[in-house]
Coordinates of C-alpha atoms (C1' of nucleotides) in Angstrom, one line a residue:
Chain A
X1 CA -11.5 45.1 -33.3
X2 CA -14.2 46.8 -31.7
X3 CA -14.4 47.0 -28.1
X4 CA -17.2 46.5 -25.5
X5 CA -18.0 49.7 -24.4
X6 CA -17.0 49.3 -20.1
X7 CA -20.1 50.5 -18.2
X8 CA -21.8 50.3 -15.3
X9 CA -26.0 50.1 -14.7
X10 CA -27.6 52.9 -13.7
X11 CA -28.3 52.2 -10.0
X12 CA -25.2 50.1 -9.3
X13 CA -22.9 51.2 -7.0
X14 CA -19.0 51.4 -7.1
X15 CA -16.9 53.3 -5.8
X16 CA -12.9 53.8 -6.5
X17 CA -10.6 52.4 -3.9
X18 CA -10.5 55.2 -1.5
X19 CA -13.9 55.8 -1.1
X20 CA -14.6 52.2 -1.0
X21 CA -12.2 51.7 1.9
X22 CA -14.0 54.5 3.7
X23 CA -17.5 52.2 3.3
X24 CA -15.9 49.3 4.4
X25 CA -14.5 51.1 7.7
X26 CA -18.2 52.0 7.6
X27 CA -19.2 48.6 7.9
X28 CA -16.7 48.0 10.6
X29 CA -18.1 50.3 12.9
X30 CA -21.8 48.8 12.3
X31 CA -20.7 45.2 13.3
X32 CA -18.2 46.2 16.0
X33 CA -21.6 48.1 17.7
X34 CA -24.1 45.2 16.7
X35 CA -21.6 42.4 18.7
X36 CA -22.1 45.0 21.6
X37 CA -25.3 44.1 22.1
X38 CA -25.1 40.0 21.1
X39 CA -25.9 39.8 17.9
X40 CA -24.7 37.0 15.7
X41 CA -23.7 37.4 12.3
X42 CA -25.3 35.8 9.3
X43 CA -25.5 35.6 5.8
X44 CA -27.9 34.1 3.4
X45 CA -27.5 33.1 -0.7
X46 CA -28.3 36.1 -3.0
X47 CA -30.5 34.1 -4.8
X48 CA -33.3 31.9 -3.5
X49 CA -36.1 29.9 -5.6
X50 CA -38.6 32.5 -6.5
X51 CA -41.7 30.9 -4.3
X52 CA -39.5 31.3 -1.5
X53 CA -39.1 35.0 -1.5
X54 CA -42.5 35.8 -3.3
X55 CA -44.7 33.8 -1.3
X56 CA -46.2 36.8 0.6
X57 CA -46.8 37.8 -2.8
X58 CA -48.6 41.0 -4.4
X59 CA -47.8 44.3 -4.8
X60 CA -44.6 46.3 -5.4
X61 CA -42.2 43.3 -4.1
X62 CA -43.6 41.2 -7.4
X63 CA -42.9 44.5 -9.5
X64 CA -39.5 44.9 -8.9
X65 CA -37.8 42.0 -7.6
X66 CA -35.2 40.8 -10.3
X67 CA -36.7 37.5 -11.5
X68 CA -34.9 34.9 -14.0
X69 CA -35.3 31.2 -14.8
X70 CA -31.8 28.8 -15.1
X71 CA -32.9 25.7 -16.8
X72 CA -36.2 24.7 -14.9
X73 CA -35.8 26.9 -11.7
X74 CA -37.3 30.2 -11.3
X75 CA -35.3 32.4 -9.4
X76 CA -35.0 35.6 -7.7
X77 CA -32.2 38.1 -6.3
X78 CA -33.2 39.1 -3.0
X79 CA -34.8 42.3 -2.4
X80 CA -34.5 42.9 1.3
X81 CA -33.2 40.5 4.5
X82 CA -36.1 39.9 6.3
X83 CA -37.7 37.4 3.8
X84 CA -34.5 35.6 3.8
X85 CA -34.3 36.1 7.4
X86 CA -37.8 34.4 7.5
X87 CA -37.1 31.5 5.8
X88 CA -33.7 30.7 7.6
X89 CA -35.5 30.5 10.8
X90 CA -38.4 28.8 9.6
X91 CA -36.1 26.1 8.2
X92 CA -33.4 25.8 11.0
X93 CA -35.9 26.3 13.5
X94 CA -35.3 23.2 15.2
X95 CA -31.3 23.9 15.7
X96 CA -31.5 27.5 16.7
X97 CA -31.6 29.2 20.1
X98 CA -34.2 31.5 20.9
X99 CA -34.3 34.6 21.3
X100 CA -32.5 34.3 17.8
X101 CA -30.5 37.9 17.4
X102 CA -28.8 38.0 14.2
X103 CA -26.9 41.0 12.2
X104 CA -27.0 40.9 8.0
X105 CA -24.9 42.8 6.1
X106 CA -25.6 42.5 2.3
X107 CA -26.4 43.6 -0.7
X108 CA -30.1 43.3 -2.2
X109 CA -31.9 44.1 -5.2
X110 CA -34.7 46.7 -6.6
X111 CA -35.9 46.7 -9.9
X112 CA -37.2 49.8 -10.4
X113 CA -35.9 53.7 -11.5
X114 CA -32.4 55.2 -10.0
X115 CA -32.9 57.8 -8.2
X116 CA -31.1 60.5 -5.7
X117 CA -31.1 58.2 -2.6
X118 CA -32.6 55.3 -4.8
X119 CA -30.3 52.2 -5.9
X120 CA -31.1 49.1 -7.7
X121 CA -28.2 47.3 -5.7
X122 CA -27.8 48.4 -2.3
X123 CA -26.4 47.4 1.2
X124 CA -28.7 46.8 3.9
X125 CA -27.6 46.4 7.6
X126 CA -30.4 44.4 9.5
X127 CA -30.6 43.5 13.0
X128 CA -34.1 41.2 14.0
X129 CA -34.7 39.9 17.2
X130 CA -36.9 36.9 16.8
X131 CA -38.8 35.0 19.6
X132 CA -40.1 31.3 19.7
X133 CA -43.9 31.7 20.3
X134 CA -43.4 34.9 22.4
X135 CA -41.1 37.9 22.7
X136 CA -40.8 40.7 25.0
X137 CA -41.6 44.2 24.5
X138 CA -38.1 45.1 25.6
X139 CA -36.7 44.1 22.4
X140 CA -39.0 47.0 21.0
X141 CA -37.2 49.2 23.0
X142 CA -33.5 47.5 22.5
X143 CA -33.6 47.5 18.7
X144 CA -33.4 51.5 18.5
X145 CA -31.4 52.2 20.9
X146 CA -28.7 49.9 19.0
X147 CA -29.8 52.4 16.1
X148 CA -28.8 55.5 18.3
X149 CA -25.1 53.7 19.3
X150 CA -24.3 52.7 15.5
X151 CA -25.0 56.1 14.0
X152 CA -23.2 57.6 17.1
X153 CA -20.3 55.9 16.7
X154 CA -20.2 56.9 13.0
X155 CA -20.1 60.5 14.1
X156 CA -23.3 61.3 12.9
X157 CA -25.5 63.7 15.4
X158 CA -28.6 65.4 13.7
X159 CA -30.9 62.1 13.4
X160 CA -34.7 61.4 15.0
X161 CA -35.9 57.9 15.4
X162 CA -39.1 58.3 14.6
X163 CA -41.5 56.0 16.6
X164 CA -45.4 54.7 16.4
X165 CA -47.5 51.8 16.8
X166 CA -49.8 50.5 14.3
X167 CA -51.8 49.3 17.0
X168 CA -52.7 52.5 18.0
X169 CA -53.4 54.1 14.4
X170 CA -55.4 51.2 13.9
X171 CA -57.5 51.1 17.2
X172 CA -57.7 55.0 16.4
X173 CA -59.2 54.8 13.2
X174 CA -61.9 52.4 14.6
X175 CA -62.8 54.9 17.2
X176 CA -63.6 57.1 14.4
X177 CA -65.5 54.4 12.6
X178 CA -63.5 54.1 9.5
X179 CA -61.3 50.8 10.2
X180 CA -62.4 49.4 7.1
X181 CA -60.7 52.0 5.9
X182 CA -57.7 52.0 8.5
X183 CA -54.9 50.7 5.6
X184 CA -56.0 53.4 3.1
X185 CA -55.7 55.8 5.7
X186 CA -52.6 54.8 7.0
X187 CA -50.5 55.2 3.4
X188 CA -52.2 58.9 2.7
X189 CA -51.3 59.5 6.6
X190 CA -47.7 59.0 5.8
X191 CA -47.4 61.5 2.9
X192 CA -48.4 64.0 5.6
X193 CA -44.9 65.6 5.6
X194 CA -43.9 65.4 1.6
X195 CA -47.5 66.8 0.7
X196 CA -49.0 68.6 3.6
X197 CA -51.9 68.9 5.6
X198 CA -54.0 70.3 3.2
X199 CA -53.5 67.7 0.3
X200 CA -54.2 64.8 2.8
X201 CA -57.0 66.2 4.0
X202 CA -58.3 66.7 0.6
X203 CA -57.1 63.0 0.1
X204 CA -58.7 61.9 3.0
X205 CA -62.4 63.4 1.7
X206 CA -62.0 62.8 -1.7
X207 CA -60.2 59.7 -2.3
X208 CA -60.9 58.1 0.6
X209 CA -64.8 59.6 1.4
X210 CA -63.9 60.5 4.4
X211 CA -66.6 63.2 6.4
X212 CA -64.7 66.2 6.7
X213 CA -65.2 66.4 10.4
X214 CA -63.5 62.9 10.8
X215 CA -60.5 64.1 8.7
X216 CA -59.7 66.7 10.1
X217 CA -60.5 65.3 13.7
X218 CA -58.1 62.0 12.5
X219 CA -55.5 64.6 11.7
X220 CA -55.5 66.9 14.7
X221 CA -54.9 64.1 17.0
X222 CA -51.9 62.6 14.4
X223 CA -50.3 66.1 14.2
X224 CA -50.5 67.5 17.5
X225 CA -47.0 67.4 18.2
X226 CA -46.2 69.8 14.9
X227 CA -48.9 72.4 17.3
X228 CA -46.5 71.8 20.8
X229 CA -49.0 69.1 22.0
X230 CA -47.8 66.0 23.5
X231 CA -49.1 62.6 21.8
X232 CA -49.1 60.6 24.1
X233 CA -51.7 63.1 26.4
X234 CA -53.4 63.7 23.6
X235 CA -54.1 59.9 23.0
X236 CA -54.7 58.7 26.4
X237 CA -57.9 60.7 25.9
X238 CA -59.2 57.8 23.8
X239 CA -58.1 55.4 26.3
X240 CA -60.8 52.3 27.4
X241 CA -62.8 52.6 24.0
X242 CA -60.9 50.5 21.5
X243 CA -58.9 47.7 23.3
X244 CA -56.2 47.1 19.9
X245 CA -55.9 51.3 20.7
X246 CA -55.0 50.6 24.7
X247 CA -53.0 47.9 23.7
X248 CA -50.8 50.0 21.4
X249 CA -50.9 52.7 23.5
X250 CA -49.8 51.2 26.3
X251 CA -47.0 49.8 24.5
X252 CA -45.2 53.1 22.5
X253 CA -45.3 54.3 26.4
X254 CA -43.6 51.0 27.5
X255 CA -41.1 51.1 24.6
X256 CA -40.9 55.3 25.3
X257 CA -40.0 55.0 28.3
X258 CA -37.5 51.8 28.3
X259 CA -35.6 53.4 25.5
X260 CA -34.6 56.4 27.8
X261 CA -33.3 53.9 30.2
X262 CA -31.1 52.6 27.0
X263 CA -29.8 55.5 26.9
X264 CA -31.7 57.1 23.6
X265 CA -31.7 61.0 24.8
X266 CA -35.5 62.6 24.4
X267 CA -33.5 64.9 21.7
X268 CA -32.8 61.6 19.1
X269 CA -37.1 60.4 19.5
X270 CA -40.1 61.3 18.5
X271 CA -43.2 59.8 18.3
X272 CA -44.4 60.4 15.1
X273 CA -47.9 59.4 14.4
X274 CA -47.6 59.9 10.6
X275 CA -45.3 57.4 10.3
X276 CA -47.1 54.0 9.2
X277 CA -44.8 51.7 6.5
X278 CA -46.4 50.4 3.9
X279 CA -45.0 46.7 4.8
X280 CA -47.5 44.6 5.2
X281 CA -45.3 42.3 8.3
X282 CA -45.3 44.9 11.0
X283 CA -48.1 44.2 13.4
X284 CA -47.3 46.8 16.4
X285 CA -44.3 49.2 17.0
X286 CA -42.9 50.7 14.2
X287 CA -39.6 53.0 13.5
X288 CA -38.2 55.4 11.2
X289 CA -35.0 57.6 10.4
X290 CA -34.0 60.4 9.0
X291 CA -31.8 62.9 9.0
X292 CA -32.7 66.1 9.8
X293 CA -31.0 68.1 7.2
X294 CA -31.3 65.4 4.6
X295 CA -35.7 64.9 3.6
X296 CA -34.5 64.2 -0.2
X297 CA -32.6 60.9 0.9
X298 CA -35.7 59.7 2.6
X299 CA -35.6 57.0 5.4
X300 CA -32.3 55.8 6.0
X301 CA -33.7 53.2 8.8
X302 CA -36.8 51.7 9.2
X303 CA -38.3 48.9 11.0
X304 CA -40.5 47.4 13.7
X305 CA -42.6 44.4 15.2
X306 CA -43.9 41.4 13.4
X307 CA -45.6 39.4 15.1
X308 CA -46.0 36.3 12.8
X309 CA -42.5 36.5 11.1
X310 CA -42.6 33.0 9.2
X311 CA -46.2 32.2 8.9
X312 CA -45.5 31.6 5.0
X313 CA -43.3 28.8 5.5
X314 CA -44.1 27.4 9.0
X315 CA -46.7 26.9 11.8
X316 CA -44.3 27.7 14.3
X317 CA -45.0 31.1 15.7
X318 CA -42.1 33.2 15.7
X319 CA -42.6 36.7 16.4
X320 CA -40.1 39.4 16.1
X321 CA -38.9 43.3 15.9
X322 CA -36.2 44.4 13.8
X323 CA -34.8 47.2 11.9
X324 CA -32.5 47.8 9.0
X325 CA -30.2 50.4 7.9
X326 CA -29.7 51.5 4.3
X327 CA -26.1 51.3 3.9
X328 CA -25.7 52.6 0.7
X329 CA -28.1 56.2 1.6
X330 CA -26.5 56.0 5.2
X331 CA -22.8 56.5 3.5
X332 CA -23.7 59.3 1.0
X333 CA -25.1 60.9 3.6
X334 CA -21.9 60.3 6.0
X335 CA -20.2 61.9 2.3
X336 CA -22.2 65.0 2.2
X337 CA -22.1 66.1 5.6
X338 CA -18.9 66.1 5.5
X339 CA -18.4 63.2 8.2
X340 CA -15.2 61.3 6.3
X341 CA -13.5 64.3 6.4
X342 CA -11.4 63.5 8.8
X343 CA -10.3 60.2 7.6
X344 CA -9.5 61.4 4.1
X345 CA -6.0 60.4 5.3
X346 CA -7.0 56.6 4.5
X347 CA -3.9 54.8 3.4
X348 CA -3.4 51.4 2.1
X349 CA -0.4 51.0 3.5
X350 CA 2.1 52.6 6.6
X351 CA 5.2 52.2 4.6
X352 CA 6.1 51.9 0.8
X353 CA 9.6 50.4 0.4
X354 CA 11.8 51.1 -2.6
X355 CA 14.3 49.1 -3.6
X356 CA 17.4 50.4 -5.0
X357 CA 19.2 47.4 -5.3
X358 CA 19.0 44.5 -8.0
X359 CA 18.9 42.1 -5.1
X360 CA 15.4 42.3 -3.8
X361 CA 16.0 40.1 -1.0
X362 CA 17.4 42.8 1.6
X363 CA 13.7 44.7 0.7
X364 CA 12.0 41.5 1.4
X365 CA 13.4 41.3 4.7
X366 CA 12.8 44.4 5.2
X367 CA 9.3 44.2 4.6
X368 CA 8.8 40.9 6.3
X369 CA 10.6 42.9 9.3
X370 CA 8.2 46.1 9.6
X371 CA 4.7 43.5 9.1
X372 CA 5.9 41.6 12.3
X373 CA 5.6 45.0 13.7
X374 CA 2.5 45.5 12.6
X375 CA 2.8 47.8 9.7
X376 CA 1.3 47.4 6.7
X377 CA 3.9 47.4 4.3
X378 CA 4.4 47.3 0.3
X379 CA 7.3 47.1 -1.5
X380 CA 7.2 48.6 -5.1
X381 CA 8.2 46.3 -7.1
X382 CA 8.3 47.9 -10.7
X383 CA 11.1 49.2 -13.1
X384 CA 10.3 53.0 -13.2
X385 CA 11.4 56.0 -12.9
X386 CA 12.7 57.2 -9.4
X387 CA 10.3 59.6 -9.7
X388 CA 7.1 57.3 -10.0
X389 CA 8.1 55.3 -7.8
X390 CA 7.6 58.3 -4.9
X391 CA 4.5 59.7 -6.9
X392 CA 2.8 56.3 -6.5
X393 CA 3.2 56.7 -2.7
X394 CA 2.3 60.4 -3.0
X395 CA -1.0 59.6 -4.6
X396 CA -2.0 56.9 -2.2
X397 CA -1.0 58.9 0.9
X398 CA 1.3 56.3 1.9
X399 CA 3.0 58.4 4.9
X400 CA 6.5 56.7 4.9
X401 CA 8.8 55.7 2.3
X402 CA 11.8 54.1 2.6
X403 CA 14.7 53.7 0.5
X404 CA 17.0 50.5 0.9
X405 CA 20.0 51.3 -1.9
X406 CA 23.7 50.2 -1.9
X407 CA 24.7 53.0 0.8
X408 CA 22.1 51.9 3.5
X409 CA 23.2 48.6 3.2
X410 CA 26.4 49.6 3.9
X411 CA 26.0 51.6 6.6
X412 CA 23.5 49.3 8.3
X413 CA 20.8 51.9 8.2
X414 CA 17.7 52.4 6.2
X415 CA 16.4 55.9 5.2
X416 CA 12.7 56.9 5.8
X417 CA 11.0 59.9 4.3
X418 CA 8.2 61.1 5.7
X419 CA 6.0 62.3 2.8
X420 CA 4.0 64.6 5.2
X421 CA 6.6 66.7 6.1
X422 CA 9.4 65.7 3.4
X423 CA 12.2 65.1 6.1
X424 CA 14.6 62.2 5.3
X425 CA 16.7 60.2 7.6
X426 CA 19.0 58.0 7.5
X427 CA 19.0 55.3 10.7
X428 CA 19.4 51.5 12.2
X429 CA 16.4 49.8 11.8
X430 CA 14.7 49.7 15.7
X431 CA 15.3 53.5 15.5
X432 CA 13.9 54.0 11.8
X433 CA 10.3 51.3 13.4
X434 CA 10.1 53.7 16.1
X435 CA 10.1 56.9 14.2
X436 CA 7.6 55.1 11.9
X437 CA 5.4 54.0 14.3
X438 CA 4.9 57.2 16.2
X439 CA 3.9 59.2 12.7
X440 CA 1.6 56.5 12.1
X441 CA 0.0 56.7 15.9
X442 CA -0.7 60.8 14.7
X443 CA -2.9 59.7 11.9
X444 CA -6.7 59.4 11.8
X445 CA -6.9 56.2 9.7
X446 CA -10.6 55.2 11.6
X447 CA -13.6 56.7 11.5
X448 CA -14.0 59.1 14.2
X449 CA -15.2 57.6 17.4
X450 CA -17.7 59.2 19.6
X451 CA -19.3 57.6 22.6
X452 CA -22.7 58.0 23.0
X453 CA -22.5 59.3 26.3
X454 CA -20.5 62.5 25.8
X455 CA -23.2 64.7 24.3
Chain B
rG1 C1' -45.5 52.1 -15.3
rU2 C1' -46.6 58.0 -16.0
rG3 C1' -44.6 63.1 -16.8
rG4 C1' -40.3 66.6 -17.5
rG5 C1' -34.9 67.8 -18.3
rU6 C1' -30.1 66.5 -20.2
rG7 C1' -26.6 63.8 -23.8
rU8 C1' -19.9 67.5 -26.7
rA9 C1' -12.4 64.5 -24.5
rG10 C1' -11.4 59.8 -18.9
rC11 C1' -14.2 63.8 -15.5
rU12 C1' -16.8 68.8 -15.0
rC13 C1' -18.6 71.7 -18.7
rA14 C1' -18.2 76.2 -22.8
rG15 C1' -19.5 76.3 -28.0
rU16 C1' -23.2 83.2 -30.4
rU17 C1' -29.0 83.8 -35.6
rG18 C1' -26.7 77.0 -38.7
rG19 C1' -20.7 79.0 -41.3
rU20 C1' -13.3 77.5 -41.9
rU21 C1' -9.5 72.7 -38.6
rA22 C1' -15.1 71.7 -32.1
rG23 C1' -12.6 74.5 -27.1
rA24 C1' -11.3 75.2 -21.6
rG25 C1' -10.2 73.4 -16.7
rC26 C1' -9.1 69.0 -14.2
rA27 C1' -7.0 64.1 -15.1
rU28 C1' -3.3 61.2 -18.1
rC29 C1' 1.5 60.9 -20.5
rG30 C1' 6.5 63.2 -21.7
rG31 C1' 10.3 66.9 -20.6
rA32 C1' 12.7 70.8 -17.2
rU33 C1' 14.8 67.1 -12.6
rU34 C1' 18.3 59.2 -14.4
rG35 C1' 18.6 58.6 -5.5
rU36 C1' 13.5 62.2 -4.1
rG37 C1' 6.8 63.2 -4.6
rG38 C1' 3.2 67.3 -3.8
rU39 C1' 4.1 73.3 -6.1
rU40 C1' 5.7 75.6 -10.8
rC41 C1' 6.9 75.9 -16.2
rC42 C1' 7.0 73.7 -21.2
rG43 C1' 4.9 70.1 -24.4
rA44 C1' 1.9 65.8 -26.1
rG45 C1' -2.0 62.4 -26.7
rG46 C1' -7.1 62.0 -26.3
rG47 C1' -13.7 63.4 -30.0
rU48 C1' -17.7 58.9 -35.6
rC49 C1' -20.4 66.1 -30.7
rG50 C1' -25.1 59.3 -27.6
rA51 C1' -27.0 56.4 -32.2
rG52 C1' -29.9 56.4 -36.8
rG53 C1' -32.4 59.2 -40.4
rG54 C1' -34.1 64.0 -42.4
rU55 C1' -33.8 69.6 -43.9
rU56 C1' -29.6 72.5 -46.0
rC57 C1' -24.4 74.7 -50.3
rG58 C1' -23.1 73.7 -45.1
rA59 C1' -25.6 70.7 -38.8
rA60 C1' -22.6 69.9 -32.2
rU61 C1' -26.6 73.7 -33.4
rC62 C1' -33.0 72.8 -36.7
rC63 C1' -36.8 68.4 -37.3
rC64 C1' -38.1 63.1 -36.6
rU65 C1' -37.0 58.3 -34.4
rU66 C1' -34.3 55.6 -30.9
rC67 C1' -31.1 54.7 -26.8
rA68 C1' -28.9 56.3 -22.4
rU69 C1' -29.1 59.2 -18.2
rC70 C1' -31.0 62.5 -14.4
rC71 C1' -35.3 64.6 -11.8
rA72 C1' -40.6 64.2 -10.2
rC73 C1' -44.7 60.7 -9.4
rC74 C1' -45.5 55.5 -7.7
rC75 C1' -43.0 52.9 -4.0
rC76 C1' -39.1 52.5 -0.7
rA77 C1' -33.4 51.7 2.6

RNA sequence: GUGGGUGUAGCUCAGUUGGUUAGAGCAUCGGAUUGUGGUUCCGAGGGUCGAGGGUUCGAAUCCCUUCAUCCACCCCA
């Protein structure tokens, strides 16, 4: 009979069950850091009714979202958590508590080509603050620095948090006359680092038919910090001529300046006037990040302020600022630089027992002994070879074995190997935990911890 | 959606101007070693050479078609 040939979709994800416990210790560490800072948990169906999630509508979201019908309902896989996110607060409005700060963790859905960096079925970590009718600038401030603390505690180090405010790319480009233009502008802007100066300014005239002299003024002023200028100087000079400019400007100092105090160092920011998202939602403050010695990946984090979150499904006014973190980029990159290295040691279990008896009950106690001691224990079970039995542990890096035969029940004792070093002994059971439990307090089996603070 | 590269064992890949029975490393399994793993040694299994068609005495190799995959663009986490 011919078989189905097993295969995964280009784009998928999955990972064997070592690497996969590494991205779940991942995942740990995210929500461990987003409770820090009072964020609730949530989750929302994979699939929602297709009006639902397209009812922004247009563009790229229509072009790749994964779209079937069931019977008569047209549906759709999610293709990020802030639509969801959206809709859940539209429609619970009335029972939630505002400011609403919930943490998603979930997987969404892209139709379009696999790429390096580029899934069809990836993890996103979102955090959103959202406000009832109003919500403080703060929050603008708040949501990086919880950025700065998660990829911290992952161990990672060379990361910028890109920052801007559309408010003041859009009060600029009316300054220079060209805010019909100010969208337009905004996507060639962004293509400033991939392309260059030269093919956006040639972009700029071209495409967009620009004057020369306002090109290259427009990009002066957005690239001054690549010539050792400082931005914000620099923009202050347009102060009191474009109030949507003030506005913003006086904002990215606000949220600038606050995220210090949150304890972002000046080394982990950078405002970054190129940086403009395409997404349509975000109405002032916008972020970005990358890792420095990773541009192929791309943004790994992105986010920023909405101001009329729900106004698809809802009156209400519900303003908000949030960011999310590709999970599924953020953990090749953790891969590649070599950040897991340390936790390679990642067992599924302390102790393997083998039983060398045909009565499995003294293993059974045994094993029910060591887990109310906290161990994570496994008792191998199967009829093979002696031999298998320890190459089995060996291969998942199972640290102890122990061996409960005919003579150790005898003697009262139970022998523990430690597979590390190969030593064997024989002892009574509180002397065998103890011995156990110190090996295991040696090993990494987390990953490695780093407080902000201790630069 | 547009353009380019690559498809040979489970994985990473060799394979000469077209020429006998398509190879290596790793992995798997067996043995050396039936109460002791990793290292070593010996051995074994595993392939419709992506698929279909064509040229040829002869195709993994050349041509066409198709599918898959990767990269770049678009867009994005």
């Amino acid at each position: 009979m011919d078989k189905v040939t097993p295969r995964t979709l280009s784009g998928f994800m999955e990972l064997l069950p070592e690497r996969q416990a590494l991205f779940d210790l991942m995942v740990a560490k995210l929500r461990d850091t987003f409770s820090l800072y009072a964020f609730t948990p949530l989750d929302t169906p994979l699939i929602e009714a297709s009006d639902v999630l397209l009812a922004k509508g247009g563009g790229e979201t229509e072009k790749q979202i994964y779209r079937f019908t069931k019977g008569d309902s047209d549906l759709s896989l999610r293709f990020d958590l802030t639509v969801p996110l959206a809709k859940y607060v539209a429609l619970h409005a009335g029972q939630l508590t505002f400011p609403f700060r919930r943490y998603q963790i979930g997987k969404v859905f892209r139709g379009e080509r696999a790429q390096r960096g580029r899934f069809r079925e990836f993890y996103q970590a979102d955090i959103d603050v959202v406000g009832d009718g109003a919500l403080d600038i703060i929050n603008e401030a708040e949501i990086p620095s919880i950025i700065y603390r998660c990829f911290r505690a992952l161990g990672l180090e060379k990361f910028v948090i890109r920052v801007n405010n559309r408010k003041v790319l859009t009060g600029l480009f009316a300054i220079f006359g060209i805010g019909e233009k100010a969208h337009a502008v905004m996507q060639v802007v962004d293509k400033l680092e991939k392309i260059g100066e030269d093919k956006v300014l040639s972009l700029m005239t071209n495409e967009l038919l620009l004057e020369p002299s306002q090109a290259s003024q427009i990009l002066s002023v957005i690239t001054c910090h690549d010539s050792g200028e400082d931005p914000l100087l620099k923009l202050s000079a347009f102060r009191g001529r474009n109030d949507t400019f003030d506005t913003g400007l006086s904002e990215l100092e606000t949220v600038l300046r606050l995220m210090a105090d949150f304890g972002v160092p000046a080394s982990h920011v950078r405002l970054d006037l190129t940086i403009a998202r395409g997404l349509d939602y975000y109405t002032g403050t916008v972020y970005e990040t990358t890792m420095s010695g990773h541009p192929e990946i791309g943004s790994i984090c992105s986010g920023g302020r909405y101001d009329d979150l729900a106004g698809y499904y809802t009156e209400k006014k519900l303003p908000g600022v949030g960011i999310s973190i590709g999970l599924t980029r953020l953990f090749f990159i953790l891969e590649n630089q070599g950040y897991l290295n340390d936790v390679l040691l990642f067992a599924p279990s302390d102790v393997l027992i083998l039983p060398m008896t045909g009565d499995m009950g003294p293993s059974v106690a045994l094993a029910t002994a060591l887990r109310e001691n906290g161990l994570r224990v496994q008792i191998y079970s199967e009829n093979k070879k002696f031999k298998a039995k320890l190459a089995y542990a060996d291969k998942l890096k199972i640290p102890f074995v122990v061996f409960l035969g005919e003579d150790e029940l005898k003697n009262n004792v139970i022998s523990v190997k430690d597979m590390t070093t190969g030593a064997q002994v024989s002892a009574p059971f509180e002397d065998a935990l103890t011995r156990i439990k110190t090996g295991i307090a040696s090993r990494c089996n987390g990953l490695p911890i780093k407080e902000p603070n201790q630069e």
